[in-house]
């Protein structure tokens, strides 16, 4: 597992966006080769999405040959509700870029048969050739997508009830009113994310420090579902200084010492290549 430590939220967002940019440019998506992205919502990825939109506007990135699968969606929230994950994704990313609506996939929490919706979501991911890069955030309790503590580490897309902790954490998006937060969600499983060819998790803020410690320094445990990625062959966690507060000094020193190596992964070199191609 790689652990990339940046100064603060803005630096973390920028690094994450550059990493995604470079992965997409290296992949060279085209009509016969779509880049398939798994995506999260929430406060954490907003800065990265903003940066990706900038890259699109600068002509550095195109999303024409990108397919996306979001991690989760609330059950029983109108699709056009400002806090639905549909609204979040269109407001923060999709409406600003050249992605084709038919290539966007978000679970339908209003489907009449929720189990069928979940089954079909897995089938759509398989039909798309699997996920190349699954990006995620984590909750303070270490949940990945809505795989709350105790979720099976081989779970697939399904209906999940949110824990009290998650409802409290997400009340900030509903005017601080816990009673307005939906209590159920549709979510990809830990196994669904594990199947991605690469997993990238963004962790920022002191309130995620204990979860990061559990993810990096303790064993794989279904009470901290993010810890499952210790067993992924290509997992990268991108975090800020505040999120490292519970890590051992020697862990932090080791990974910081690797920054010159890691920074190559988010370098701007590829960019000059793109600009050269455009000038031809
Ligand atoms: C969002 C999701 C959640 C969030 C997590 C952190 O699609 O699946 O796991 O990533 O709850 O949320 P924020 O970023 O708001 O702290």
Short mmCIF file of C-alpha atoms and ligand atoms in Angstrom, two decimals, residues 40-45 71-72 85 137-139 143-146 172-173 208, ligand 1:
data_model
loop_
_atom_site.label_atom_id
_atom_site.label_comp_id
_atom_site.label_asym_id
_atom_site.label_seq_id
_atom_site.Cartn_x
_atom_site.Cartn_y
_atom_site.Cartn_z
CA UNK A 40 -17.27 8.99 -4.26
CA UNK A 41 -19.32 11.94 -3.06
CA UNK A 42 -18.85 13.90 0.19
CA UNK A 43 -16.72 16.79 1.35
CA UNK A 44 -13.41 15.02 0.75
CA UNK A 45 -13.39 14.69 -3.07
CA UNK A 71 -20.11 4.21 -4.94
CA UNK A 72 -23.49 4.77 -3.41
CA UNK A 85 -25.67 11.87 -4.80
CA UNK A 137 -13.26 8.64 0.86
CA UNK A 138 -13.73 7.17 4.34
CA UNK A 139 -15.90 7.94 7.30
CA UNK A 143 -16.32 2.96 6.36
CA UNK A 144 -15.63 2.79 2.65
CA UNK A 145 -18.63 3.66 0.49
CA UNK A 146 -21.46 2.83 2.93
CA UNK A 172 -24.01 18.64 8.22
CA UNK A 173 -25.35 18.26 4.65
CA UNK A 208 -10.28 10.71 10.19
C1 LIG B 1 -19.47 8.81 -0.37
C2 LIG B 1 -19.13 7.67 0.46
C3 LIG B 1 -18.67 7.82 1.85
C4 LIG B 1 -17.79 9.04 2.10
C5 LIG B 1 -17.40 9.14 3.57
C6 LIG B 1 -16.62 10.39 3.85
O1 LIG B 1 -19.86 8.41 -1.67
O2 LIG B 1 -19.25 6.58 0.00
O3 LIG B 1 -17.96 6.67 2.24
O4 LIG B 1 -16.65 8.95 1.30
O5 LIG B 1 -18.55 9.11 4.35
O6 LIG B 1 -17.42 11.50 3.63
P1 LIG B 1 -16.79 12.97 3.68
O7 LIG B 1 -15.88 13.06 2.52
O8 LIG B 1 -17.97 13.89 3.50
O9 LIG B 1 -16.12 13.10 4.98
#
